[in-house]
Every structure is written in C-alpha cells, then in structure tokens.
Short mmCIF file of C-alpha atoms in Angstrom, two decimals:
data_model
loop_
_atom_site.label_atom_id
_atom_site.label_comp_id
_atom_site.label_asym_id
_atom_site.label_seq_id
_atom_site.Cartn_x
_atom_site.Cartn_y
_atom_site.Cartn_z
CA UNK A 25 -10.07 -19.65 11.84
CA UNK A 26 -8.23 -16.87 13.43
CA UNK A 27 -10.65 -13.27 14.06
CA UNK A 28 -9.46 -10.28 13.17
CA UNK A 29 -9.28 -7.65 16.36
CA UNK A 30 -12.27 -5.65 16.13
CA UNK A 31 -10.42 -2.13 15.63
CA UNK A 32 -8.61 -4.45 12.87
CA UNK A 33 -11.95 -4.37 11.24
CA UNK A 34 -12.73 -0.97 11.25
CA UNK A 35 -9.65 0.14 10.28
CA UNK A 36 -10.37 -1.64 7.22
CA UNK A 37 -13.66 -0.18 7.01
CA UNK A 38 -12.69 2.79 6.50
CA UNK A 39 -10.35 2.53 4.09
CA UNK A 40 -12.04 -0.25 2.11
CA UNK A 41 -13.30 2.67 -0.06
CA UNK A 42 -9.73 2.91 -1.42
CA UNK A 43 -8.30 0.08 -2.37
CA UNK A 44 -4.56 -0.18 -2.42
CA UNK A 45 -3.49 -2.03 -5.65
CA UNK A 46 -1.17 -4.70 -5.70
CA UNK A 47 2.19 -3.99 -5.97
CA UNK A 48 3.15 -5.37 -9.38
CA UNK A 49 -0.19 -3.01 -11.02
CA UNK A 50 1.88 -0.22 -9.79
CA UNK A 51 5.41 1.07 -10.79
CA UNK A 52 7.87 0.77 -8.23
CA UNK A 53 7.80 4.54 -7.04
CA UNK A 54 4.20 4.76 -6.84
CA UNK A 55 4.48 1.22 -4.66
CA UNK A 56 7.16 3.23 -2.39
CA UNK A 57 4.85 6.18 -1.90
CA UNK A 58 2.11 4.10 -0.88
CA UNK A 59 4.38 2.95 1.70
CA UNK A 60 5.02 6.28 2.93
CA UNK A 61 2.05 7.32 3.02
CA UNK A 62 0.86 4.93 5.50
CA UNK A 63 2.85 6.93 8.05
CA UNK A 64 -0.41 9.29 8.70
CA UNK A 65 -1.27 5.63 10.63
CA UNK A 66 1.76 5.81 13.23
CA UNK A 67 0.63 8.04 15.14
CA UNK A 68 2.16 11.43 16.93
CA UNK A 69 5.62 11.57 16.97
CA UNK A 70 7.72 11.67 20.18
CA UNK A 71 9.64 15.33 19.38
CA UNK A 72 12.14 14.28 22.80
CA UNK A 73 14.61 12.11 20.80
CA UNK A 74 17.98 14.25 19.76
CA UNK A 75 17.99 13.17 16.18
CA UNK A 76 20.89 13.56 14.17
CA UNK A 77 21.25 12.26 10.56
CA UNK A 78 24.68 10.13 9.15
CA UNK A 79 26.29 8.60 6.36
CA UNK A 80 27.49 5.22 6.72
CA UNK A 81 30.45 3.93 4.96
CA UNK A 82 29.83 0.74 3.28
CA UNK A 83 31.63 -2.25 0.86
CA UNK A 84 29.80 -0.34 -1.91
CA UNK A 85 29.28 3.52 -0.79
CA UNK A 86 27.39 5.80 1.22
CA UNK A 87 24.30 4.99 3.66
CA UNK A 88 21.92 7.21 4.93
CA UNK A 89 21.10 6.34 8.48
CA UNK A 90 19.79 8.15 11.68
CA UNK A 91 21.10 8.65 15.14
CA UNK A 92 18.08 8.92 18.27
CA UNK A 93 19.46 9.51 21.79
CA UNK A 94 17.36 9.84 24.69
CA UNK A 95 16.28 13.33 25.91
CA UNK A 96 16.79 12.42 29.79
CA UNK A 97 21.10 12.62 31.20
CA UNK A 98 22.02 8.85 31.73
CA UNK A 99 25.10 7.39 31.49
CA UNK A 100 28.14 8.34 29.22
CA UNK A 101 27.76 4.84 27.43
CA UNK A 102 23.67 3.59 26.46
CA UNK A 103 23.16 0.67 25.25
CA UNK A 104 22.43 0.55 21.70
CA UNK A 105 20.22 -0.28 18.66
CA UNK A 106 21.14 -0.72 15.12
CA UNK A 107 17.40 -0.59 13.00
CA UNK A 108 17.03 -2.08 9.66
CA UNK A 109 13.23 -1.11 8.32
CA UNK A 110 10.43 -3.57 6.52
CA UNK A 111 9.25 -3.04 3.32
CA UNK A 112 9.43 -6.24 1.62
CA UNK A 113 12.82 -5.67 0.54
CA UNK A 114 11.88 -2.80 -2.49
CA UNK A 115 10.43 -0.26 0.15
CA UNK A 116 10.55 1.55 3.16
CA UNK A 117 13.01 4.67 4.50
CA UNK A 118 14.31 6.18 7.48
CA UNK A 119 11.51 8.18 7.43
CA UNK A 120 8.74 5.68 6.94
CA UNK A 121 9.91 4.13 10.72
CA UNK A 122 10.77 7.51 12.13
CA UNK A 123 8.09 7.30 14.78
CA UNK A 124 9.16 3.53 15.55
CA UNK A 125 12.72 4.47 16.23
CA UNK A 126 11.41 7.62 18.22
CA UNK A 127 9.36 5.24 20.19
CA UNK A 128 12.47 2.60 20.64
CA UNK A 129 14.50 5.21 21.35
CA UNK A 130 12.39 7.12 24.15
CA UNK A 131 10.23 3.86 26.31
CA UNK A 132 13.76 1.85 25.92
CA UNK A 133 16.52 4.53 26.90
CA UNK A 134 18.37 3.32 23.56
CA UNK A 135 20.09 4.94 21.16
CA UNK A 136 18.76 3.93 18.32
CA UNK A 137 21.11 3.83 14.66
CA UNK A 138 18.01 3.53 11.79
CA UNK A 139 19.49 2.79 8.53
CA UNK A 140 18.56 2.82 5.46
CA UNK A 141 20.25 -0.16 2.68
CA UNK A 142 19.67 -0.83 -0.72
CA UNK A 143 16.12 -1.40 -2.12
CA UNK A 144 15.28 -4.06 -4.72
CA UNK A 145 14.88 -4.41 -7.50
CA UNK A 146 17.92 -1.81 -8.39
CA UNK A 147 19.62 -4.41 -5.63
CA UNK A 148 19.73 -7.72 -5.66
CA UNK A 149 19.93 -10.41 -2.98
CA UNK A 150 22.34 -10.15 -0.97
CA UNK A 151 22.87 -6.33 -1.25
CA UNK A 152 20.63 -5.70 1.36
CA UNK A 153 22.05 -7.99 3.79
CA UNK A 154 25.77 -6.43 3.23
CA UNK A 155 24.46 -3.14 3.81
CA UNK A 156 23.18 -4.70 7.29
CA UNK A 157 26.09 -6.38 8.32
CA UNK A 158 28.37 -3.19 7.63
CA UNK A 159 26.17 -0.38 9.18
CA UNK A 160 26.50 -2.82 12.15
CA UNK A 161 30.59 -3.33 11.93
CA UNK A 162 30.75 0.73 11.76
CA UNK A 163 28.46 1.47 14.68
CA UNK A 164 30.37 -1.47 16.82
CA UNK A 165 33.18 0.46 15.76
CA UNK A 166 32.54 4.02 15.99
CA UNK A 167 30.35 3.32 19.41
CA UNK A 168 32.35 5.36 21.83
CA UNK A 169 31.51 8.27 19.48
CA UNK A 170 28.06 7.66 19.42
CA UNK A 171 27.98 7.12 22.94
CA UNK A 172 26.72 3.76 22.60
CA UNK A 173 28.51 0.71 25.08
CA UNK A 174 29.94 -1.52 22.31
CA UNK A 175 29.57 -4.30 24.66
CA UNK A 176 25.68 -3.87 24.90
CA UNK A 177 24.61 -3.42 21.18
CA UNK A 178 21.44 -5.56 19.40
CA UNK A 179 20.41 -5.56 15.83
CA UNK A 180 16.62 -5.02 15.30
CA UNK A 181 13.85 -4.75 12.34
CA UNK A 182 10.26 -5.39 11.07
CA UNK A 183 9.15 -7.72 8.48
CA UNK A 184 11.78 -7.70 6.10
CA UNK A 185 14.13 -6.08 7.93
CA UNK A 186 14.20 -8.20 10.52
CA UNK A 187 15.16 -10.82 8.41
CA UNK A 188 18.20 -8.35 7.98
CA UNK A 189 18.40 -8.15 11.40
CA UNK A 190 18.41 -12.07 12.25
CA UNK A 191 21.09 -12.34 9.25
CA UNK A 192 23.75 -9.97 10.73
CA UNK A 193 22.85 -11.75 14.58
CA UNK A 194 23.72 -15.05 12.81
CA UNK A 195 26.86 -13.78 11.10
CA UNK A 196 28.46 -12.20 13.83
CA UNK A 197 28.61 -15.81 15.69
CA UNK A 198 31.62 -16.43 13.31
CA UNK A 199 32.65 -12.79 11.59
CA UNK A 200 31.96 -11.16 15.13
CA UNK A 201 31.70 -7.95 15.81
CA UNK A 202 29.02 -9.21 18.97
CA UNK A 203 26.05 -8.82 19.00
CA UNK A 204 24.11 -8.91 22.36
CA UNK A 205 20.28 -9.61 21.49
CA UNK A 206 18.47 -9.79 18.16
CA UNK A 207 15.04 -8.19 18.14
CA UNK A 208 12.14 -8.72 15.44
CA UNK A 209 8.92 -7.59 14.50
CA UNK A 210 7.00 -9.55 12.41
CA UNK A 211 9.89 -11.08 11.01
CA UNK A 212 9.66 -12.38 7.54
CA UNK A 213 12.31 -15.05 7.91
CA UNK A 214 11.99 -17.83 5.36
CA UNK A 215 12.30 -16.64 1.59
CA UNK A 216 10.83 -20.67 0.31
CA UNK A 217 7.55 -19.66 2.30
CA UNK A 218 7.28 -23.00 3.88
CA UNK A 219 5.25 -21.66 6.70
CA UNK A 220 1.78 -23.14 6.92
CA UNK A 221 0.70 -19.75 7.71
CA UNK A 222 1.37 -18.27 4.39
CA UNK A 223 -1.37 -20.48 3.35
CA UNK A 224 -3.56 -19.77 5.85
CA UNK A 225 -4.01 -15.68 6.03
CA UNK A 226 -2.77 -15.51 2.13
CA UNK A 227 -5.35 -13.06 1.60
CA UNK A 228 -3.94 -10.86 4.48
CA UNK A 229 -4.87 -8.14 5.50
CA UNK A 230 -1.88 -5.91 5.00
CA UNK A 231 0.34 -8.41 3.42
CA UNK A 232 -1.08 -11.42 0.93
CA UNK A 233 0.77 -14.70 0.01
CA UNK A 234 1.04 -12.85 -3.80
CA UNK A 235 2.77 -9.76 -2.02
CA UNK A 236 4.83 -11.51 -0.25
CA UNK A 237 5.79 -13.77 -2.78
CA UNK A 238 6.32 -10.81 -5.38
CA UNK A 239 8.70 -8.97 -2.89
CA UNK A 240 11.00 -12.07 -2.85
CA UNK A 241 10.64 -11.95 -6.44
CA UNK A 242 12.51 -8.50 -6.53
CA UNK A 243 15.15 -8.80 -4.20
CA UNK A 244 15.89 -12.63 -4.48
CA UNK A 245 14.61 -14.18 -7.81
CA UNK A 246 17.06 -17.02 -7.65
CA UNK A 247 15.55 -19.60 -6.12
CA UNK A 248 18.83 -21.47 -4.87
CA UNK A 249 20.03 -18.11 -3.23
CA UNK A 250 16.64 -18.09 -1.43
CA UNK A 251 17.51 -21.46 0.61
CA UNK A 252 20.49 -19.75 2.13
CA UNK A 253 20.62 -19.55 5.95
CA UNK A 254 21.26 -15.45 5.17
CA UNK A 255 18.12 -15.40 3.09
CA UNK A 256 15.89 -17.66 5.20
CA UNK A 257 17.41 -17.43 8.46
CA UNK A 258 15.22 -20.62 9.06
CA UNK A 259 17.07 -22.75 7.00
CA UNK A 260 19.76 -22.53 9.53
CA UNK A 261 21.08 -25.84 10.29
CA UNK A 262 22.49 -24.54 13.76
CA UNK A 263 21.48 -21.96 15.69
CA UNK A 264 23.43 -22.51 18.93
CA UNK A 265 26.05 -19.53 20.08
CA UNK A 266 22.80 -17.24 18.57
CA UNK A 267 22.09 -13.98 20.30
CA UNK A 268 19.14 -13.92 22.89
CA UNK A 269 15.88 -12.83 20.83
CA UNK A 270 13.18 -10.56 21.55
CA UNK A 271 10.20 -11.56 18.96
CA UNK A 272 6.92 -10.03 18.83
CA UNK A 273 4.66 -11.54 15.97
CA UNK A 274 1.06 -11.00 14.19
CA UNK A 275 -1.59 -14.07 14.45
CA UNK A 276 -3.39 -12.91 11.80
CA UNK A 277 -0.02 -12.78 9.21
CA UNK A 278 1.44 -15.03 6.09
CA UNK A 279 4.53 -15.12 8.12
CA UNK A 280 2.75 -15.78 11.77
CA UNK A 281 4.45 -19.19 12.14
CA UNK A 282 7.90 -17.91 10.69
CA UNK A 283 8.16 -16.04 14.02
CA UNK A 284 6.91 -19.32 16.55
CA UNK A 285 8.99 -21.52 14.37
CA UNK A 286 12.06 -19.09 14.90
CA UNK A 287 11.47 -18.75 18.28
CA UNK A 288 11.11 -22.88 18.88
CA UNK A 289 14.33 -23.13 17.33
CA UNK A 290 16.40 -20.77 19.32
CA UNK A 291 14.78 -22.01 22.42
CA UNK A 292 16.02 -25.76 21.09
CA UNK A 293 19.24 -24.52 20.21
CA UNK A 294 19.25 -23.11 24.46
CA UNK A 295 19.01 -19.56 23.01
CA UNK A 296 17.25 -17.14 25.64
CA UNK A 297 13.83 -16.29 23.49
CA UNK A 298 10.68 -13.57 24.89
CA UNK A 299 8.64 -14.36 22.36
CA UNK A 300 4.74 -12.87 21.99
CA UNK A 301 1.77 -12.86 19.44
CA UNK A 302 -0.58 -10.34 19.13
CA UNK A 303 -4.39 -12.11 18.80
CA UNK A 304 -6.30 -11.06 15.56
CA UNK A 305 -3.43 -8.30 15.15
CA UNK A 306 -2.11 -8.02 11.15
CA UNK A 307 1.25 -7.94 9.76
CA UNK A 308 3.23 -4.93 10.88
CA UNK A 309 0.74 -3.66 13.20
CA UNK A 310 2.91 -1.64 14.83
CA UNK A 311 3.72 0.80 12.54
CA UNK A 312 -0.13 1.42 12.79
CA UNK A 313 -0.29 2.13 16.14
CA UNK A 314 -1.92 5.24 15.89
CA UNK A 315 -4.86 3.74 15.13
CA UNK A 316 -4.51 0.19 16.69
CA UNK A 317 -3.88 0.01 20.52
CA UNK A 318 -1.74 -3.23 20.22
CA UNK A 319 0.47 -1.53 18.05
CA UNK A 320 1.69 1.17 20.87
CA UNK A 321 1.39 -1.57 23.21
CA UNK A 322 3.58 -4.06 21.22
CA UNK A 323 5.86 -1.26 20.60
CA UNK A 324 6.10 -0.63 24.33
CA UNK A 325 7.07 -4.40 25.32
CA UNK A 326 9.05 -4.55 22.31
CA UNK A 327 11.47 -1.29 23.50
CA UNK A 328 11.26 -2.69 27.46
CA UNK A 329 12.28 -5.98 26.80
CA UNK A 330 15.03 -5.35 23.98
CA UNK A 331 16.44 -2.73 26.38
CA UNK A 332 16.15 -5.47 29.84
CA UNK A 333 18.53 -8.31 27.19
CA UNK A 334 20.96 -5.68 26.73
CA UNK A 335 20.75 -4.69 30.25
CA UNK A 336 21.49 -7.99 31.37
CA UNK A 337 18.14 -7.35 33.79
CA UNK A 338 16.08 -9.97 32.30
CA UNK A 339 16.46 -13.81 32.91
CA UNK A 340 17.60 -15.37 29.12
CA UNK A 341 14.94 -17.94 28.75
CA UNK A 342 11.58 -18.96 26.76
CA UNK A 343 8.45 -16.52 27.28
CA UNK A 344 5.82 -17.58 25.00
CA UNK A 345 2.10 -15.82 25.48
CA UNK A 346 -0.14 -14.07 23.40
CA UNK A 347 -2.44 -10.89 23.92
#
C-alpha cells in the first residue's frame, strides 16, 4: 500500500480538527465556498503576470475568462494556453486557479486564457464540454489579438477540467481548430470509474470514491452519456492523430491509474507522452503547493514542459518516472 508523503500527513494533521463534510451534507454554495477557500493553501501569488479579464462568446452566452501575459518583452506572438479549472464538474472559478495560471503563465513564458464554463448541476453533461471547445475556437481565432501564435496553442486543466481539456484535444482531430499539445493535471478521465485505483485510495485524501462518484452524479447522471469518448476520454476507441500530452498525476489518487492508463494509450496510439507521478502526493496537489513542495515543483515541470511541446524544443516521445 502506497504512503502518504510525510508533509501529506501533516497537512492533514492540522486540519483534521475540521473536518470538511461531504459534499452532498452540504448545499451546493456552501460546497463551492469550501472550494474557494482552499486557496489560502496555494501559496503567494506571482503579482508579474499582466492580467486582464474577458468575456467569451459562446453557443449559449457569455464566459468569463482571464488573460495572463508574461511580464518580461518576448516576441510579438507567445505561445499559448487555454485553462479549463477542476472542481468535479459543480465547482471551481477563475479565481480558485488564479495562482496556477499565474504560475503557468510566469515559469512557462505562456499566455495563459483561464476560463470559466458552466457548473453542474444548473448544467448538465455536455454543457461543460461545449463551453471548452468554444473558448478554444475563439482564442484560435482571436489569437493575433491576444498575441498568442495560433499555430502554437495547447488546451490544459486539473482534475475535471482536464477531462475538458483532453475532450476539446480529441475533437479538434476532426472539427479542428489545432491543437498543439494537451496538458493535464490529475486528470479525471473516465466518468464509469473503471480504474482499479478508485478502489484502491477510495477513502482519499482530498478526493474519495463517494466524491468522485457524486460529482459525476451532478454533471452526468445518465449513465449511457457517461461511456462517451467526450465524457471518458478513455473510452476512446482511437487515439491516433491525438495531440502530444504533458501528464502529471497523484499516486496516492482515485483517479491515479486514469492518468498511466491515458498516457499508455497515447504512447500505443505513437502519440508523444511526458508523463510523471508524484510518490505519496494526493489528488490536486498542486493547487496546494503552498504548503506541499511537490506541488510548486509539479507546477514547475508542468509549465517547462507544456511550454518545450509547444516550442517544438522537446523530443515527442514516452517519459514515464515518478518523484
């Protein structure tokens, strides 16, 4: 059995005290505030980025998102990052991955587009996933204004989100517009839960098999819908044409072997794949990297190697290793 990492521990320690209850003993607001108030765990905030809020258009109205650029003169066109946040599909906001973004934005030389879709339960499956795949058409198509190089763009996201993220990558093999390199963060990427690691850390920390379970609940409670390939990127029959893949996963995480079994699968399809697991780290660690070391670490490789795909300055082939 996997060991939790020993400042793992005392995080929960110290907050053991206060036990978080579980989501469905809560309303739905009170869950989302919980959420944000785990921020005071991210650590300081990088104050360099130029951050400038937007509205995206989309197939059903108006999303919030937010624009980083880097505070050092580059070139006229950056590379670029479109961000869709974890949450389990109900929570989780621009601000709630502020310092992530910050952090992408400043170790990676990206600018970084955060965005903020629909939540469940007000919106179903796939509402979520269309607000994805259309804040990622607009900022492919309004990239010149951005200052973003619209031939060096990746789609990105934690947990849920990068579920999100390895939807639109998938999408845009047919529906286009490109995408260069998919990157996910503890990516929560098959909605049946067949993963035998769901079983194995169900009690978490951070995220149980009930959670995880009740999340899907909200935003897809259709169980055919959740064997789609958009739902449970997974379930993919084919993943060949798929964008190069940055994934950095938890051990210690229900959805630990979503991540390995995603990256196997690229890597069989002959999709470049830098893949790494974080020993006895939990799920979305590192959105608590300012109290976990890995976290700032992870975040670190995470930014370097996202922003080396889109560069073109890293070899597209397998890495697998864990820290």
């Amino acid at each position: 059995m996997s060991v939790l990492h020993a400042q793992v521990e005392q995080l929960l320690r110290s907050v053991s005290a206060r036990p978080t209850p579980h989501p469905w003993e809560m309303s739905v607001a009170a869950y989302r505030q919980a959420g944000e108030n785990m921020t005071a765990l991210s650590g300081s905030v990088d104050e360099r980025c130029t951050v400038e809020n937007l509205t995206i258009p989309s197939r059903e109205g108006a999303l919030a998102a937010r624009c980083y650029r880097p505070p050092v003169a580059g070139p006229s066109l950056r590379s670029g990052v479109v961000y869709l946040h974890g949450g389990g599909f109900v929570r989780g906001s621009l601000d709630s991955h502020d310092r992530l973004c910050r952090e992408l934005c400043v170790q990676g030389d990206l600018i970084v587009v955060s965005v903020a879709y629909r939540l469940a339960p007000e919106n179903l499956y796939p509402a979520a996933q269309d607000d994805a795949g259309d804040a990622f058409l607009w900022v492919s198509e309004h990239a010149d204004k951005l200052g973003i190089d619209v031939d060096s763009i990746a789609v990105a996201g934690d947990s849920s989100g990068g579920a999100l993220a390895a939807g639109v990558a998938l999408a845009s093999r047919a529906q286009g517009p490109p995408v260069k390199a998919q990157g996910l963060l503890c990516p929560a990427l098959d909605a049946t839960m067949s993963s035998d690691s769901v079983e194995r850390y169900m009690d978490g920390p951070f995220l149980t098999r009930a959670a995880l379970e009740w999340s899907y609940d909200q935003y897809i409670p259709d169980p055919a819908d959740r064997r789609s390939s958009f739902a449970s990127p997974l379930l993919m029959p084919d993943l060949a044409g798929a964008p190069p893949a940055v994934i950095i996963s938890a051990e210690v995480d229900p959805v630990a072997d979503d991540a390995r079994r995603y990256a196997a699968m690229l890597a069989a399809a002959g999709v470049g794949v830098l893949n790494y697991e974080y020993k006895g780290m939990p799920h979305s660690f590192p959105l608590l990297a300012g109290v976990l070391d890995d976290g700032g670490h992870a975040i670190t490789v995470f930014a370097r190697w996202l922003s080396d795909l889109l560069r073109g300055d890293s070899p597209y082939s397998q890495y697998a290793g864990q820290r």
